[in-house]
PDB file of N, CA and C in Angstrom:
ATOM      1  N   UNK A  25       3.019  32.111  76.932  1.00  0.00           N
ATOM      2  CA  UNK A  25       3.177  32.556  75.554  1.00  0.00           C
ATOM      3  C   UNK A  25       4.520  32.046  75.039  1.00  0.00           C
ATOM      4  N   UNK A  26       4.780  30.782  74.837  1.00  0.00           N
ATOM      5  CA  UNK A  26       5.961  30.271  74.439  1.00  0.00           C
ATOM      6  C   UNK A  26       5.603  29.609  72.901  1.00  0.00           C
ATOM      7  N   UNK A  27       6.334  29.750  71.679  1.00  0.00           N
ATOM      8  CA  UNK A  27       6.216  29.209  70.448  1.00  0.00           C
ATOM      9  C   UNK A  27       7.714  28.598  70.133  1.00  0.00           C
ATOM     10  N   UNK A  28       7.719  27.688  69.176  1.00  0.00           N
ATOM     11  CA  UNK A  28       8.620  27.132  68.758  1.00  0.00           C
ATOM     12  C   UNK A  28       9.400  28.649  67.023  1.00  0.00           C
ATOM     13  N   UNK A  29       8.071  29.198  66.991  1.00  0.00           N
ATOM     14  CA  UNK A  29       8.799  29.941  65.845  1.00  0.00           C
ATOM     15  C   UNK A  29       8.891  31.387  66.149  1.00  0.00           C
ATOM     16  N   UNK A  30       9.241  31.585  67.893  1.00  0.00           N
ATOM     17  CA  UNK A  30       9.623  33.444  68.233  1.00  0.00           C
ATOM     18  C   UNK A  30      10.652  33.336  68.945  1.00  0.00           C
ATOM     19  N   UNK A  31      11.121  34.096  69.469  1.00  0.00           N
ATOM     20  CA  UNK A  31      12.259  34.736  70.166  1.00  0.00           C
ATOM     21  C   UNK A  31      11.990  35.693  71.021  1.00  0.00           C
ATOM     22  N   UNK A  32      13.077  36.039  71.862  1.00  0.00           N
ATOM     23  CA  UNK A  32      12.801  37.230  72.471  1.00  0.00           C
ATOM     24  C   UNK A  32      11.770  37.886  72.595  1.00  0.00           C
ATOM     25  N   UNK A  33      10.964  37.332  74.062  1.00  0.00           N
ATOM     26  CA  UNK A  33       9.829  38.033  73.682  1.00  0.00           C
ATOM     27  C   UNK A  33       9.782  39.268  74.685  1.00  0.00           C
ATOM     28  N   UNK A  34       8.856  40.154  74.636  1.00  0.00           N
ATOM     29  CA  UNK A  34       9.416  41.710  75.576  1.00  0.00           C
ATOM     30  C   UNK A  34       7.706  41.863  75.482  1.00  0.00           C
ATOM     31  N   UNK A  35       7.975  42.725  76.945  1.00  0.00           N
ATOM     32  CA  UNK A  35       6.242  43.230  76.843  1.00  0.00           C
ATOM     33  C   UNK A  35       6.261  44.460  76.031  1.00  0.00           C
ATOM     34  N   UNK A  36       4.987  44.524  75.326  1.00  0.00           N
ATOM     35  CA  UNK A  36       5.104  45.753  74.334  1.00  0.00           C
ATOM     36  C   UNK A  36       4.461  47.004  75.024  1.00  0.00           C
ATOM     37  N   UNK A  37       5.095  48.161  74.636  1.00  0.00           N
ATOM     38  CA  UNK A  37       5.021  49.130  75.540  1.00  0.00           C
ATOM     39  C   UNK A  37       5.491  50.242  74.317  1.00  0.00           C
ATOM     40  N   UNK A  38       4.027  51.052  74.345  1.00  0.00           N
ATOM     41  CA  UNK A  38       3.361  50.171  73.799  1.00  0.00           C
ATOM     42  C   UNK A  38       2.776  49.425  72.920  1.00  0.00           C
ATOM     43  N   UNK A  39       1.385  48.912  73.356  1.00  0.00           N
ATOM     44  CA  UNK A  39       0.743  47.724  72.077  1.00  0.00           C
ATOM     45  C   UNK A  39       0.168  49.219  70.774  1.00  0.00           C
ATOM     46  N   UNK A  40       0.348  48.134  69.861  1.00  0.00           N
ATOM     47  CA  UNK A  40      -0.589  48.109  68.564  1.00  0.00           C
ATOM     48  C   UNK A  40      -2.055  48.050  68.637  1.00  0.00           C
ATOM     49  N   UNK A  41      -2.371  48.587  68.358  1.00  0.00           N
ATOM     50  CA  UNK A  41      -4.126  48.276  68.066  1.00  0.00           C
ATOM     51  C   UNK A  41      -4.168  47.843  66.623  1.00  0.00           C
ATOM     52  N   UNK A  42      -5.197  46.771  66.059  1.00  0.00           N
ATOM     53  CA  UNK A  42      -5.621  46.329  64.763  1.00  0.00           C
ATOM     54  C   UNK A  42      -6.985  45.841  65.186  1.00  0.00           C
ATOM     55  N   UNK A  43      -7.812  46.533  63.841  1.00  0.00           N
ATOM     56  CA  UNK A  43      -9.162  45.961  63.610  1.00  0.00           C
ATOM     57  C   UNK A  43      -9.076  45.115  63.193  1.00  0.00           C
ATOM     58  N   UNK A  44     -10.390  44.281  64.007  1.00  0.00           N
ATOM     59  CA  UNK A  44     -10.843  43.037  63.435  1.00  0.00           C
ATOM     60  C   UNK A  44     -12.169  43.327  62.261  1.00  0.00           C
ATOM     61  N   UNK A  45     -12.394  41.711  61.843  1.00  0.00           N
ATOM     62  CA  UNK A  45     -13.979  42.064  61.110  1.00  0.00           C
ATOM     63  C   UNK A  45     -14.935  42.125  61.559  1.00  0.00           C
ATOM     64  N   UNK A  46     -14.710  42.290  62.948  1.00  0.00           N
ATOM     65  CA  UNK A  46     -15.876  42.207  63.785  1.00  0.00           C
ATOM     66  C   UNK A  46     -16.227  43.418  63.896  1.00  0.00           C
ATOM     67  N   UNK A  47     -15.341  44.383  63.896  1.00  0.00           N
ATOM     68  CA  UNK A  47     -15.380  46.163  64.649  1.00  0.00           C
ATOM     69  C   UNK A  47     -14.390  46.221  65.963  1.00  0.00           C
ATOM     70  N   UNK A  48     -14.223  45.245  66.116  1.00  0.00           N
ATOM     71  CA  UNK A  48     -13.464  45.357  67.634  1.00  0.00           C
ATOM     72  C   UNK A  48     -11.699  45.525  67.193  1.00  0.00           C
ATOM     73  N   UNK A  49     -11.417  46.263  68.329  1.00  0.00           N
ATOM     74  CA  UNK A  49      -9.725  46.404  68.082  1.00  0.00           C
ATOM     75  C   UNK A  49      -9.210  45.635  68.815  1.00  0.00           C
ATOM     76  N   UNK A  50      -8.101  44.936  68.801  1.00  0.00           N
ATOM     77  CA  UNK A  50      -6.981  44.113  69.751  1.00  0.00           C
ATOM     78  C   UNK A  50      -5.785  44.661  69.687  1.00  0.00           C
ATOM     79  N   UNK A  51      -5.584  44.896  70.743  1.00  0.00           N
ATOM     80  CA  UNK A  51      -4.248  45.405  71.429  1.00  0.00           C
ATOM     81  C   UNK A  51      -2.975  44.649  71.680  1.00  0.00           C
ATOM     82  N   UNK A  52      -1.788  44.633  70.975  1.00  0.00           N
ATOM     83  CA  UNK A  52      -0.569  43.422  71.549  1.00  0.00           C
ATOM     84  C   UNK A  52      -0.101  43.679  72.575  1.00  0.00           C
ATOM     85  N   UNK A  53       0.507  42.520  73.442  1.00  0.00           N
ATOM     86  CA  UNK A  53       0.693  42.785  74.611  1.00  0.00           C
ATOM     87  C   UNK A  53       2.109  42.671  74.914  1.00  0.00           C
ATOM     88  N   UNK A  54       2.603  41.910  74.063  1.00  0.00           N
ATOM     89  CA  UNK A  54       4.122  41.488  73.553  1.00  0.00           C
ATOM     90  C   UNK A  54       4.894  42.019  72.169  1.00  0.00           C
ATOM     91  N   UNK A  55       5.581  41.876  72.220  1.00  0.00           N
ATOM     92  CA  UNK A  55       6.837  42.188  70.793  1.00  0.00           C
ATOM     93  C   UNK A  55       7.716  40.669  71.020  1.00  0.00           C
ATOM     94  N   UNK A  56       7.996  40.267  69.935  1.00  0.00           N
ATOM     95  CA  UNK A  56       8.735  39.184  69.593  1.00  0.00           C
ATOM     96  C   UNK A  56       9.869  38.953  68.467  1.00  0.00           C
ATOM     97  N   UNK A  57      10.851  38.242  68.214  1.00  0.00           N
ATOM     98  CA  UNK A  57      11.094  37.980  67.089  1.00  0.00           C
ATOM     99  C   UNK A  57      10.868  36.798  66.373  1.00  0.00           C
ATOM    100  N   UNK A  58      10.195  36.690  64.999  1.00  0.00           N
ATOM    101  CA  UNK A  58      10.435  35.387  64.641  1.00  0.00           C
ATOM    102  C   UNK A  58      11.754  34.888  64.152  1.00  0.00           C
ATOM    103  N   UNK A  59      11.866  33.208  64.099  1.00  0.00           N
ATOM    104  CA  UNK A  59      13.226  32.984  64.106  1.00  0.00           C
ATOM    105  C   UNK A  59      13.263  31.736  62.927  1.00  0.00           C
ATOM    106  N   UNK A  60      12.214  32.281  61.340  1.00  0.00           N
ATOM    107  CA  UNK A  60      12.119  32.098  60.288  1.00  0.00           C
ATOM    108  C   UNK A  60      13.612  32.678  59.758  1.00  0.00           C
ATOM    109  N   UNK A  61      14.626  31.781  59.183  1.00  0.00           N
ATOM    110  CA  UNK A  61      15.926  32.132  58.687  1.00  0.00           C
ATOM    111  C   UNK A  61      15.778  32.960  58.008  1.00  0.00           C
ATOM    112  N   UNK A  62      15.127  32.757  56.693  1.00  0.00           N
ATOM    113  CA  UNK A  62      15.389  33.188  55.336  1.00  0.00           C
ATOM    114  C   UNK A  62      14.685  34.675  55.295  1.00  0.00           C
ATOM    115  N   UNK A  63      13.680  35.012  56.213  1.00  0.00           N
ATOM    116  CA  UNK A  63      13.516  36.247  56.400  1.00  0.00           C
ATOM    117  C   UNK A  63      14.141  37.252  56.361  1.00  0.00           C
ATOM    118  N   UNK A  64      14.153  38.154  55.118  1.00  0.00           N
ATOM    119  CA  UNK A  64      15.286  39.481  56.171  1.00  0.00           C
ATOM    120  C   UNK A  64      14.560  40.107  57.359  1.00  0.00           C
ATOM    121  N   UNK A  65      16.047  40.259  57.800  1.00  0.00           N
ATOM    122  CA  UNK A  65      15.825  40.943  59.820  1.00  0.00           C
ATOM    123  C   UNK A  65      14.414  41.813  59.562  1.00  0.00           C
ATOM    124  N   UNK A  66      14.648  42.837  58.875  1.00  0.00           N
ATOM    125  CA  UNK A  66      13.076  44.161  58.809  1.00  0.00           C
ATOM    126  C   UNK A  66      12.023  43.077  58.985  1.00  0.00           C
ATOM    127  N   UNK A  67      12.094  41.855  58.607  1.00  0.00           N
ATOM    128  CA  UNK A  67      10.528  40.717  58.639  1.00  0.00           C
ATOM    129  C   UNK A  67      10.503  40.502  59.762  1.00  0.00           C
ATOM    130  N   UNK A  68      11.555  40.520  60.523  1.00  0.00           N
ATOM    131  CA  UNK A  68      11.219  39.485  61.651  1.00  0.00           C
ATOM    132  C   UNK A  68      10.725  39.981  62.907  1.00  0.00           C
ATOM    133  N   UNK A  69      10.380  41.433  62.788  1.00  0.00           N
ATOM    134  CA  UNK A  69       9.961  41.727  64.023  1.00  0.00           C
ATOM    135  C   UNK A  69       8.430  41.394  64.113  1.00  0.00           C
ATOM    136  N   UNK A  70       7.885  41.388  65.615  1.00  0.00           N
ATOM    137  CA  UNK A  70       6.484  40.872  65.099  1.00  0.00           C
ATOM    138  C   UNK A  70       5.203  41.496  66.700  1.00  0.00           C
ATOM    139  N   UNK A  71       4.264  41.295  66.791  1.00  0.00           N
ATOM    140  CA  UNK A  71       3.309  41.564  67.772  1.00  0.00           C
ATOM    141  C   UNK A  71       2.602  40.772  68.334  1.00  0.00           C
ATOM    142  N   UNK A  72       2.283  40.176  69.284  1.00  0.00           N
ATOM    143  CA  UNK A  72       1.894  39.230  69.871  1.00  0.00           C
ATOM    144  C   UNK A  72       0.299  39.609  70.324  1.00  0.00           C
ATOM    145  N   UNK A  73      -1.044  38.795  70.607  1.00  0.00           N
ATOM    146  CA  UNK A  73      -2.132  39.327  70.750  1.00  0.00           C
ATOM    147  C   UNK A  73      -2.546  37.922  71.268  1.00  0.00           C
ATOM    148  N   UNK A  74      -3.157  38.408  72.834  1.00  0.00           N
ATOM    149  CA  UNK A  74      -3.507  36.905  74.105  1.00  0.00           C
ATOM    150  C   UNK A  74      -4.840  36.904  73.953  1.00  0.00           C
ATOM    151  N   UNK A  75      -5.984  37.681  72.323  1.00  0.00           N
ATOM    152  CA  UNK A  75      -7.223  37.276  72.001  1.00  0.00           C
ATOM    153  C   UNK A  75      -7.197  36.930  71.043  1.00  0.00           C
ATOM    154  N   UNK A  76      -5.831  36.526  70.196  1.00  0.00           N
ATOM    155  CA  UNK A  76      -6.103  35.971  68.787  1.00  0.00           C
ATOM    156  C   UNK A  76      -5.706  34.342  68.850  1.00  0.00           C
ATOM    157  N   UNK A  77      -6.621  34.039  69.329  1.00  0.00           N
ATOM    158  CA  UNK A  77      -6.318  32.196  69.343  1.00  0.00           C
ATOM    159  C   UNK A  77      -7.145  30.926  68.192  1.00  0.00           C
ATOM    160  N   UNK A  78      -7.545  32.292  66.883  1.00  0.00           N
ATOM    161  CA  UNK A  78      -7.857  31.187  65.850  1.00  0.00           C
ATOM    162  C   UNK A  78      -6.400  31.430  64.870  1.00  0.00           C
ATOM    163  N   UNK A  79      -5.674  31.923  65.157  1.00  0.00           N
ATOM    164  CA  UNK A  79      -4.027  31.675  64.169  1.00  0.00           C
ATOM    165  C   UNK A  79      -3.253  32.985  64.160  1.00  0.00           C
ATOM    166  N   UNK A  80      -2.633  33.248  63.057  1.00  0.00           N
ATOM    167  CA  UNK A  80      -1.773  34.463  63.504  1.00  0.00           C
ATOM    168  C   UNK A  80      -2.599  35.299  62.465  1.00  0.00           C
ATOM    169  N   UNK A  81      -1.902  36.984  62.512  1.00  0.00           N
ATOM    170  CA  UNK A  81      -1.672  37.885  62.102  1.00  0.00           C
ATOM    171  C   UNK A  81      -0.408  37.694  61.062  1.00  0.00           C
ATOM    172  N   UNK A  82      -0.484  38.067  59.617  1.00  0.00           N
ATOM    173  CA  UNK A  82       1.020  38.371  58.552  1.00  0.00           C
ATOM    174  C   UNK A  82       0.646  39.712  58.206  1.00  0.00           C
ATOM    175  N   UNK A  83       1.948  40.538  58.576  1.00  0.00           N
ATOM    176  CA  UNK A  83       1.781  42.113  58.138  1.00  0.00           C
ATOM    177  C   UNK A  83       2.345  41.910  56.941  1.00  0.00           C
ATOM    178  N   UNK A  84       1.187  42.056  55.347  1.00  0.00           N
ATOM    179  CA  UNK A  84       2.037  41.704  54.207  1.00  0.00           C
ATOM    180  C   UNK A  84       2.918  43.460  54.013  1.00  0.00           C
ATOM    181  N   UNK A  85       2.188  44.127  54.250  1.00  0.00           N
ATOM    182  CA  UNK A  85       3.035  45.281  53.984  1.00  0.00           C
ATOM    183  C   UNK A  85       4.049  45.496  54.591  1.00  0.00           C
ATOM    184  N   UNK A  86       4.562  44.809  55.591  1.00  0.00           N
ATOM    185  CA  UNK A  86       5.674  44.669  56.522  1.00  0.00           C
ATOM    186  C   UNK A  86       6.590  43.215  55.622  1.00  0.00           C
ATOM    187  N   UNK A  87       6.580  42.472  55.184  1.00  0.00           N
ATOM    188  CA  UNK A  87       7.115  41.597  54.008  1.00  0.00           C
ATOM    189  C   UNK A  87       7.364  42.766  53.164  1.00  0.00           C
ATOM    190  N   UNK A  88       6.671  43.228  52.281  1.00  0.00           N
ATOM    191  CA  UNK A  88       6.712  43.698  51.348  1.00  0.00           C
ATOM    192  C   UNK A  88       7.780  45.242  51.232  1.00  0.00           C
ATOM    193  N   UNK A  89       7.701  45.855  52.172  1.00  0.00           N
ATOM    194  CA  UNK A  89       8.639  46.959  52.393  1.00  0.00           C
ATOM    195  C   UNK A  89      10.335  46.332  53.064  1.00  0.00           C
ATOM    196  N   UNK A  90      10.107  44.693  53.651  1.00  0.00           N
ATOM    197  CA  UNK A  90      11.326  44.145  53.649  1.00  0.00           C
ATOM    198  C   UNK A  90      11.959  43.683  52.339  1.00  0.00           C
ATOM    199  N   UNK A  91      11.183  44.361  51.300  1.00  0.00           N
ATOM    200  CA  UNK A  91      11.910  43.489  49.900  1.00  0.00           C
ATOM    201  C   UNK A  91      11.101  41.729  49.707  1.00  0.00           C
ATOM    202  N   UNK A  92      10.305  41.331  49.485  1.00  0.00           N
ATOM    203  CA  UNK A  92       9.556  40.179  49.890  1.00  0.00           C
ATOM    204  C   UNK A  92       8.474  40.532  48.860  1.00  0.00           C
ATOM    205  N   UNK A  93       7.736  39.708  48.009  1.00  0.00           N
ATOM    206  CA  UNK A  93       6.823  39.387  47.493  1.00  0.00           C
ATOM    207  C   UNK A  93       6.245  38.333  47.589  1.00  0.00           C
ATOM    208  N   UNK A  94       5.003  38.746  47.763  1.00  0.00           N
ATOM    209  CA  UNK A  94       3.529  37.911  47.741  1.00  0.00           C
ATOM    210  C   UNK A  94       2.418  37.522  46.963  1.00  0.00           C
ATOM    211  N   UNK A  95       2.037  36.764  46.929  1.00  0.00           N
ATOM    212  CA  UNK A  95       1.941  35.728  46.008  1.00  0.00           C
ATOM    213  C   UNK A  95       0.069  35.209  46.592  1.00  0.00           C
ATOM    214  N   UNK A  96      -0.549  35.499  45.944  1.00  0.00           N
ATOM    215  CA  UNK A  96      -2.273  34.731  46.857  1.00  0.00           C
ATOM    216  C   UNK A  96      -3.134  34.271  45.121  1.00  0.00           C
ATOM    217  N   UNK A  97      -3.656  33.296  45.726  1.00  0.00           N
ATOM    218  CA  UNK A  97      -4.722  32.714  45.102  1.00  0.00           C
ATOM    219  C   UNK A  97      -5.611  32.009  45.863  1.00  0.00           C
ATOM    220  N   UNK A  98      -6.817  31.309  45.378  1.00  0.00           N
ATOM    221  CA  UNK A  98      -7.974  31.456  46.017  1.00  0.00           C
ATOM    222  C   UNK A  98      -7.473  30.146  47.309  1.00  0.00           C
ATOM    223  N   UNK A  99      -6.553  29.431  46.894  1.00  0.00           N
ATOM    224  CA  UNK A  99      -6.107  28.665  48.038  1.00  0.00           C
ATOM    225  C   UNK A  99      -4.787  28.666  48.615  1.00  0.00           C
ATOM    226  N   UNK A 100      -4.300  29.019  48.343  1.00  0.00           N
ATOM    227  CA  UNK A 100      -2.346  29.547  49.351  1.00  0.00           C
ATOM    228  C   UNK A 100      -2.049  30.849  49.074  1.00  0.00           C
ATOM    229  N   UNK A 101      -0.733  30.778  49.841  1.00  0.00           N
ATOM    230  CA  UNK A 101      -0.025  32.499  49.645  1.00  0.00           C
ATOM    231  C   UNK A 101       1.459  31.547  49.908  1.00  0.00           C
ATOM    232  N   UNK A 102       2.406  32.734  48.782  1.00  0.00           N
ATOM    233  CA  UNK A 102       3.684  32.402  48.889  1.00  0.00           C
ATOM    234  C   UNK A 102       4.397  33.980  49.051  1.00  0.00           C
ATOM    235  N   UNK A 103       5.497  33.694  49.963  1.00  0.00           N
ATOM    236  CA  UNK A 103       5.900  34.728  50.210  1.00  0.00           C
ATOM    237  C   UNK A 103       7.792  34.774  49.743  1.00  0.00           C
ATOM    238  N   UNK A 104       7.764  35.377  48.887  1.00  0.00           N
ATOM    239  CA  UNK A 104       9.457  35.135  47.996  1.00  0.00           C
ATOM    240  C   UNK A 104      10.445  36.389  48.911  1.00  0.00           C
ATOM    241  N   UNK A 105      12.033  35.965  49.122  1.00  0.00           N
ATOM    242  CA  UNK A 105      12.474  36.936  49.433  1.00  0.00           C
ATOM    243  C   UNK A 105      13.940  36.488  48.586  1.00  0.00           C
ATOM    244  N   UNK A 106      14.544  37.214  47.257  1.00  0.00           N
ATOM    245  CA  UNK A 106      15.341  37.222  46.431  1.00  0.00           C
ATOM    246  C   UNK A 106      15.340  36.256  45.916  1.00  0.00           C
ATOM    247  N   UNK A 107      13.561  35.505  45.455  1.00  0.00           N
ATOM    248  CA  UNK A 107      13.617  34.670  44.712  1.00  0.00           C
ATOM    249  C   UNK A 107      13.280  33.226  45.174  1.00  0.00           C
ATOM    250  N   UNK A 108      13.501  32.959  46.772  1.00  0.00           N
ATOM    251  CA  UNK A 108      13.251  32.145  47.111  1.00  0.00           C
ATOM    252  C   UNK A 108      12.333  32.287  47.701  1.00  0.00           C
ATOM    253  N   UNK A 109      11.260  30.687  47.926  1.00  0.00           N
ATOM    254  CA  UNK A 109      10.079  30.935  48.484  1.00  0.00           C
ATOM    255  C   UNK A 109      10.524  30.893  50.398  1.00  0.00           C
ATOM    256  N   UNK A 110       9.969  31.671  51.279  1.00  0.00           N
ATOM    257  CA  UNK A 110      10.230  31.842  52.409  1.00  0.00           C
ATOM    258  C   UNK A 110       9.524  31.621  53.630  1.00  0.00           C
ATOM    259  N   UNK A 111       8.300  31.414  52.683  1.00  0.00           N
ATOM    260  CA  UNK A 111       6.749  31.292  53.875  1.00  0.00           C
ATOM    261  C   UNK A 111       5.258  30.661  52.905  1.00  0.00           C
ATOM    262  N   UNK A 112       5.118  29.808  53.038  1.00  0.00           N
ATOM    263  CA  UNK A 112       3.732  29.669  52.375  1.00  0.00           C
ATOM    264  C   UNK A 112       2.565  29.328  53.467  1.00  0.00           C
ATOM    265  N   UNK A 113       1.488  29.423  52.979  1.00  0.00           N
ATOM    266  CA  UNK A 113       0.234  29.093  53.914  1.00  0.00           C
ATOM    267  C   UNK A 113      -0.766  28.569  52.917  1.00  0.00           C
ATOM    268  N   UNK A 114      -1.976  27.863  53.185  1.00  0.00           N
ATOM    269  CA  UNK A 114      -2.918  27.839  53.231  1.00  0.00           C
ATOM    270  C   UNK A 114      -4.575  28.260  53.816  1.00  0.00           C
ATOM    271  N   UNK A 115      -5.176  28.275  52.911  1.00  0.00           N
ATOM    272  CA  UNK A 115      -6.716  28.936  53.035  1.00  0.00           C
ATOM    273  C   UNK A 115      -7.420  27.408  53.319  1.00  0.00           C
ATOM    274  N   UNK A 116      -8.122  28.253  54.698  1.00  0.00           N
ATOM    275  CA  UNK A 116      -9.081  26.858  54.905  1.00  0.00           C
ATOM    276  C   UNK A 116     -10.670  27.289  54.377  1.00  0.00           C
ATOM    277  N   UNK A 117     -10.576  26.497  53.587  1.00  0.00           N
ATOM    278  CA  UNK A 117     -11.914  26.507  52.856  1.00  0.00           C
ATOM    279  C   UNK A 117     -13.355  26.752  53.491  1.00  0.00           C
ATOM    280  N   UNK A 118     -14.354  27.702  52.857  1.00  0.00           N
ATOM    281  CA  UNK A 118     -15.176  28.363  54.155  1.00  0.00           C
ATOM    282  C   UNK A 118     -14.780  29.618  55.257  1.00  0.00           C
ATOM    283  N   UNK A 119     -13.421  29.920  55.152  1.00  0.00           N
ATOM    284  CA  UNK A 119     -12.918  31.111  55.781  1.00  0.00           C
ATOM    285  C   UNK A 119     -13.149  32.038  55.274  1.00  0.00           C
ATOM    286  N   UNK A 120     -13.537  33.480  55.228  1.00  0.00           N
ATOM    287  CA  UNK A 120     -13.433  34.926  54.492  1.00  0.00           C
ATOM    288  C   UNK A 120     -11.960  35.170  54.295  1.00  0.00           C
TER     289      UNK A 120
END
């Protein structure tokens, strides 16, 4: 479980549970930090999950209570923190 964009990673103890759209829950097995600059610190903590291998998890309400606004339309998301943009993504077309 090594990435170019975490830090410190710690076994989580313990995990999170989050539903999927399937019905099924996944459990994290890790805690991490990401090591996105412009983030404030409250963003950067994060959860790691060794069954989510089609991309990540973004807790927008976890942005959003860091002071961070979000931004979606039917093809990207921008994520602002005092104005500057801090994170964007794309929607792959055919995804829910």
């Amino acid at each position: 479980m090594n990435a170019p964009y975490i830090t410190n990673i710690k076994e989580a103890d313990p995990g999170i549970k989050v539903l999927c759209p399937n019905h099924q829950f996944l459990t994290s097995t890790h805690t991490a930090d990401l090591t996105y600059p412009n983030l404030p610190p409250s963003a950067k903590s994060s959860h790691l999950f060794r069954q989510l291998a089609s991309g990540s998890l973004l807790s927008i309400g976890q942005l959003c209570d860091a002071d961070c606004q979000a931004y979606f339309d039917a093809s990207r998301m921008i994520i602002l923190y005092n104005n500057k943009i801090v994170l964007t993504g794309t929607r792959t077309k055919g995804e829910i």
